[in-house]
Coordinates of C-alpha atoms and ligand atoms in Angstrom, one line a residue:
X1 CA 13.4 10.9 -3.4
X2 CA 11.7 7.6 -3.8
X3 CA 10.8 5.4 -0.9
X4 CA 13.1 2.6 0.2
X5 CA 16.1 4.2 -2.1
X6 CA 18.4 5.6 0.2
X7 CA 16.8 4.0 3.3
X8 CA 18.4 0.2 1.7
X9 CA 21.8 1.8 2.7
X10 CA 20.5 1.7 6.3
X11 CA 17.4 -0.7 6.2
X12 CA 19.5 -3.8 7.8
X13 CA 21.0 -2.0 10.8
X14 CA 16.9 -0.2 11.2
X15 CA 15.8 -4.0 11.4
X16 CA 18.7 -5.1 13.8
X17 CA 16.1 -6.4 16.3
X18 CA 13.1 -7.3 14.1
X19 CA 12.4 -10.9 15.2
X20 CA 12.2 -12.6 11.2
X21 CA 13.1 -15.4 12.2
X22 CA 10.3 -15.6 14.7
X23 CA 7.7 -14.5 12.5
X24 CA 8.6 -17.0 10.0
X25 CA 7.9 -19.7 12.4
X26 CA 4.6 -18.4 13.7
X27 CA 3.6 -18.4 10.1
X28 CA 4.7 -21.7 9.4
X29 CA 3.0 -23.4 12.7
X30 CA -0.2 -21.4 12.1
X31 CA -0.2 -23.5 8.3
X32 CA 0.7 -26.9 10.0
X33 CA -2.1 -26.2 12.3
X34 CA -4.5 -25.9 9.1
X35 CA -2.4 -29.0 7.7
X36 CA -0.5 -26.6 5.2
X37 CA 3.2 -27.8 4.9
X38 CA 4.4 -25.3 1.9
X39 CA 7.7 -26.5 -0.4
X40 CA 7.5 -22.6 -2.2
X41 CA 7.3 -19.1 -1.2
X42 CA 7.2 -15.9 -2.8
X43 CA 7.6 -13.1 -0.5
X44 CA 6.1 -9.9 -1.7
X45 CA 7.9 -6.8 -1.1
X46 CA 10.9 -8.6 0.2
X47 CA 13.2 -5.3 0.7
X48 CA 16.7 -6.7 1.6
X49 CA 15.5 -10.0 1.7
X50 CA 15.5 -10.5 5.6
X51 CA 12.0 -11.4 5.8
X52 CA 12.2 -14.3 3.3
X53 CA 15.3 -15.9 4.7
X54 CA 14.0 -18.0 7.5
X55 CA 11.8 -19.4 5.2
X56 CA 14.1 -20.0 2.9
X57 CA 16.1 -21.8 5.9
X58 CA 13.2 -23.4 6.8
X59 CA 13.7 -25.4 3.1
X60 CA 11.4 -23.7 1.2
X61 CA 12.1 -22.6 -2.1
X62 CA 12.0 -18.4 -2.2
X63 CA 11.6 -15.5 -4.6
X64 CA 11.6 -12.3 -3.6
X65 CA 9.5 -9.3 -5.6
X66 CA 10.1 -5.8 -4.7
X67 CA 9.7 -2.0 -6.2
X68 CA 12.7 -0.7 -5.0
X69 CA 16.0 -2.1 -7.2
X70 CA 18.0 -0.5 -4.1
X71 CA 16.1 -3.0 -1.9
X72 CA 16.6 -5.9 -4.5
X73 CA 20.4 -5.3 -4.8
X74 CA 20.9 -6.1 -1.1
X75 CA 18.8 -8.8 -1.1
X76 CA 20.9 -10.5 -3.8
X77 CA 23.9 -9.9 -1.9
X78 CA 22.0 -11.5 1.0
X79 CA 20.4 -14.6 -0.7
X80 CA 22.6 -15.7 -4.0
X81 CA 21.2 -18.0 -6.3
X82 CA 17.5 -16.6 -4.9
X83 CA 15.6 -15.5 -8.2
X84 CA 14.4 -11.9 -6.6
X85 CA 12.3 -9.6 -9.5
X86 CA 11.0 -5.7 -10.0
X87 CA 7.2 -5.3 -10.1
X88 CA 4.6 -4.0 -8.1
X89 CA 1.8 -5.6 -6.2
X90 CA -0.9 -4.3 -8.3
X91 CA 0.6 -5.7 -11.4
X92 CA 2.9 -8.5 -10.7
X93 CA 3.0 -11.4 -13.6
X94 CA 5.1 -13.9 -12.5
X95 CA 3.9 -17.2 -15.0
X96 CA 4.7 -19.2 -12.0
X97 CA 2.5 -20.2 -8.9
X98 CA 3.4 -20.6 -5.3
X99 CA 2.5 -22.8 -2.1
X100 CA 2.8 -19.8 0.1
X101 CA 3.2 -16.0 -0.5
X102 CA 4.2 -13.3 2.4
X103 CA 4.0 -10.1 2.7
X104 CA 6.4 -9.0 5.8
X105 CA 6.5 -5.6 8.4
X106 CA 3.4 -3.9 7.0
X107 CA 4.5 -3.5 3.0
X108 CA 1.1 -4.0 2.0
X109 CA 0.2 -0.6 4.6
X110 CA 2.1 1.1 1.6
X111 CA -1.0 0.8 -0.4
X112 CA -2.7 3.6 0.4
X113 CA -5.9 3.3 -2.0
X114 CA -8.3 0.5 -0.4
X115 CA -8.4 -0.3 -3.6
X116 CA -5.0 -0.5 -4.6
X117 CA -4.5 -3.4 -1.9
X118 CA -7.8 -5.2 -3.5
X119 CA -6.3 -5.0 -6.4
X120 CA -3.4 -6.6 -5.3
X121 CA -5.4 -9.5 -3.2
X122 CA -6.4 -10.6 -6.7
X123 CA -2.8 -10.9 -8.4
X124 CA -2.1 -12.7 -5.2
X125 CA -5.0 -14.9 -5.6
X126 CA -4.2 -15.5 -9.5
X127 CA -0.3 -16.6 -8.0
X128 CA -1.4 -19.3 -5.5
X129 CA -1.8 -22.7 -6.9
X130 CA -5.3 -23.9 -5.7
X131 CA -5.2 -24.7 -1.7
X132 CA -2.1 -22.8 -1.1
X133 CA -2.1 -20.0 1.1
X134 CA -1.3 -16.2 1.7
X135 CA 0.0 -14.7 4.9
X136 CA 1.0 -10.7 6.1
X137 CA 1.0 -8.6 8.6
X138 CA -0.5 -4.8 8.7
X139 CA -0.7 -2.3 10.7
X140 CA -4.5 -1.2 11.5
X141 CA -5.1 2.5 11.9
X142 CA -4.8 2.3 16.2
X143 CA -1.7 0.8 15.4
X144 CA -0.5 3.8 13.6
X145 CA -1.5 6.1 15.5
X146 CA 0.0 4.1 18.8
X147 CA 2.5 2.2 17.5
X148 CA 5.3 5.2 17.3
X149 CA 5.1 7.0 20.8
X150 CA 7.5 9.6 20.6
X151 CA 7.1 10.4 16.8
X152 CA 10.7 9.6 16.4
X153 CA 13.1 6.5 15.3
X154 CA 17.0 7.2 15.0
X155 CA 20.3 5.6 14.8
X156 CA 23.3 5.9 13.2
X157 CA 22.5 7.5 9.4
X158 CA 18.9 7.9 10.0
X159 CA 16.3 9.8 11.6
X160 CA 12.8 9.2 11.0
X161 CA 9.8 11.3 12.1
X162 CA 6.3 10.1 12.0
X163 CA 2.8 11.8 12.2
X164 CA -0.4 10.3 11.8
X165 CA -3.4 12.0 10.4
X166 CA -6.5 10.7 11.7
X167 CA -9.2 11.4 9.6
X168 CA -7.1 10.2 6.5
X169 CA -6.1 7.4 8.4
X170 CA -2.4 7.8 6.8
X171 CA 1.0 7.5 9.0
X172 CA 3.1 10.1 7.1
X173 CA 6.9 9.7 7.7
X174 CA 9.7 11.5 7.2
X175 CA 13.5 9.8 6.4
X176 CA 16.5 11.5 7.1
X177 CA 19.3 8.9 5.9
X178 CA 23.0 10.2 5.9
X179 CA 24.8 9.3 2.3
X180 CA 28.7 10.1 1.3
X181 CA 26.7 12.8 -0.9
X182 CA 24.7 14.5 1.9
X183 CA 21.2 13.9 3.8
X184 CA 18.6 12.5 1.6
X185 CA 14.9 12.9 2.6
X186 CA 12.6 10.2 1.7
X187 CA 8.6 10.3 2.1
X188 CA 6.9 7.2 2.9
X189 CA 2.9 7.0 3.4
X190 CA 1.0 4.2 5.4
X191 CA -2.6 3.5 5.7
X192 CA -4.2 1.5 8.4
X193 CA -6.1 -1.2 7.7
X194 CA -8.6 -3.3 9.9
X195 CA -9.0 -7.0 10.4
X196 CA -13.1 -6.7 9.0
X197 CA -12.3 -4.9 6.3
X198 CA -9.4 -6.9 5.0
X199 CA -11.1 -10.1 5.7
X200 CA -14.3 -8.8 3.5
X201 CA -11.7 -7.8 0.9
X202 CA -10.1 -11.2 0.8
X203 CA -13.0 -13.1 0.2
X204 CA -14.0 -10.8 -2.4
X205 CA -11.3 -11.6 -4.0
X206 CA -11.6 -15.8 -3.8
X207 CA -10.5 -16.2 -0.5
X208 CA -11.7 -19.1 1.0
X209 CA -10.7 -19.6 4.5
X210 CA -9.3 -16.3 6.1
X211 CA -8.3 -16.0 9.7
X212 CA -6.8 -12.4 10.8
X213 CA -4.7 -13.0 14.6
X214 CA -2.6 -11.7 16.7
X215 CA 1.4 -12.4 17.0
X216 CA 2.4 -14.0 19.2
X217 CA -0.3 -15.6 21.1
X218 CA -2.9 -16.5 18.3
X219 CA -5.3 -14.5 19.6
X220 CA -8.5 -13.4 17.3
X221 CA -7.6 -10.1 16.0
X222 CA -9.9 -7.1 15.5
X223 CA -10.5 -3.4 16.2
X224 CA -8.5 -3.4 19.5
X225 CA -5.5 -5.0 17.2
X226 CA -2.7 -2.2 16.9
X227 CA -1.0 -5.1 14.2
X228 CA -2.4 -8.4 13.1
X229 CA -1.4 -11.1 10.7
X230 CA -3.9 -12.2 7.6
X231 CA -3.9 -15.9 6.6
X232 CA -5.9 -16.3 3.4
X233 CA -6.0 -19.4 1.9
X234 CA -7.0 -20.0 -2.2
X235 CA -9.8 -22.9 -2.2
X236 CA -8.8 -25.9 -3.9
X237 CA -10.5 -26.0 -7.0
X238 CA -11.5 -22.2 -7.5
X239 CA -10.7 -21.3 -11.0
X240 CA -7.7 -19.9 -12.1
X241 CA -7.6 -16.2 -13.4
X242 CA -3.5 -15.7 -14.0
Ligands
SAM301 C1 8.8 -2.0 5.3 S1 9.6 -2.6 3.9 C2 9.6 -4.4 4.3 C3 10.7 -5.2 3.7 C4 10.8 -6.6 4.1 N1 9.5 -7.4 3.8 C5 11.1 -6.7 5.6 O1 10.3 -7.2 6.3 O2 12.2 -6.3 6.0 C6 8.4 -2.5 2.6 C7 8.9 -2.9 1.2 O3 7.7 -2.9 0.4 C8 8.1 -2.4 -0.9 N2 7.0 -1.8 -1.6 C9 6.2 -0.8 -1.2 N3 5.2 -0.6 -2.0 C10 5.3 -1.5 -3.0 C11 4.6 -1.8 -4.2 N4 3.5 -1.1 -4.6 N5 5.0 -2.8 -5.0 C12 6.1 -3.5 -4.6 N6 6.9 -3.3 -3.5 C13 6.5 -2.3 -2.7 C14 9.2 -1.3 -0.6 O4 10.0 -1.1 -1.7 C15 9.9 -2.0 0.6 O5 11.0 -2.7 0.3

């Protein structure tokens, strides 16, 4: 089965303690420190929306964009009235450009091609109105391979096992969720990323300034980082490429 189908019957209660709302702050604060105040956000791969609500609490005006229309359909229940759309990163065309686009809980690690997510830097870039800014955390390959001690992460309807292979840098993991119909097993594929390489990718892609750090300190991130958040902001002025 596809990934993120029948994991949206469970993703919510997975994510119980996932501090959003946190996040969402740190991201804001690290902006106001560059003197970035965004009024619009799009979060890319929003899943059930729990990642772009603070912001949108926050006052900023959200749209959510996803692969999965199991995702998306909990997200709508979560945030009426929030315009939330089916695409993928790589070829997202949204007419419309933001102050501010997220990217929350490693979705971005989902691209497993390197150049798949540079790919995707670009449609990002081409959706920023000159000076705004992009922000998302990832997973690097230590964190992979650390991040998930005992291999294993139940609770009630799921059971997820995890293995990381090395040499491809991927984190392979298994889903077990429980439905009315049976247990359905999903396959879901990560690739670690570092801080460099991302950085290098960004400006490659019309990045101006681009700052990778830890959360929650702030702290310079690099190849001791098991996760790291990427701000990336579009220079005012670069030419537009929608
Ligand atoms: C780990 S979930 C994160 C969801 C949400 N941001 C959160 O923090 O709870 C990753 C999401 O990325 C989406 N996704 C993965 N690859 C994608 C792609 N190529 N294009 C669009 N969405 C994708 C999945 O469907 C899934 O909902």
């Amino acid at each position: 089965m596809r990934p993120f189908s029948a994991l949206a019957r469970v993703y919510d209660r997975m994510m119980a303690d996932v501090p959003y709302a946190a996040w969402a702050a740190f991201v804001l604060s690290v902006l106001a420190g560059e003197g970035a105040y965004p009024r619009s956000v799009l979060d890319l791969g929003t899943g059930t929306g729990a990642s772009l609500e603070p912001f949108c609490a926050y006052g900023l005006t959200g749209m959510g964009l996803d692969a999965s229309e199991a995702m998306l359909a909990r997200a709508r229940e979560r945030l009426p009235g929030v315009p939330f759309v089916q695409g993928d990163f790589r070829t997202f065309q949204l007419e419309r450009r933001f102050d501010l686009i997220v990217s929350v809980f490693d979705s971005l690690n989902n691209l497993t091609d390197p150049r798949d997510l540079r790919t995707t830097f670009q449609r990002i870039h081409a959706h920023l109105r000159p000076g705004g800014w992009f922000a998302a955390d990832l997973n690097t390959p230590l964190g992979l391979e650390e991040l998930w001690e005992d291999g294993v992460w139940e609770g009630e309807g799921y059971r997820l096992v995890h293995r990381y292979d090395t040499e491809q840098r991927l984190g392979h993991i298994e889903a077990t969720i429980l439905t009315p119909e049976g247990p359905v097993i999903e396959h879901h594929v990560e690739r670690g990323y570092w801080p460099d390489e991302v950085a290098a990718w960004l400006s490659a892609a019309g990045f101006g300034r681009v700052r990778c750090l830890e959360y929650p300190d702030a702290a310079l991130a690099g190849r001791h980082s098991l996760r790291f958040w990427v701000f990336a902001q579009r220079p005012n002025g670069s030419p537009s490429r929608m």
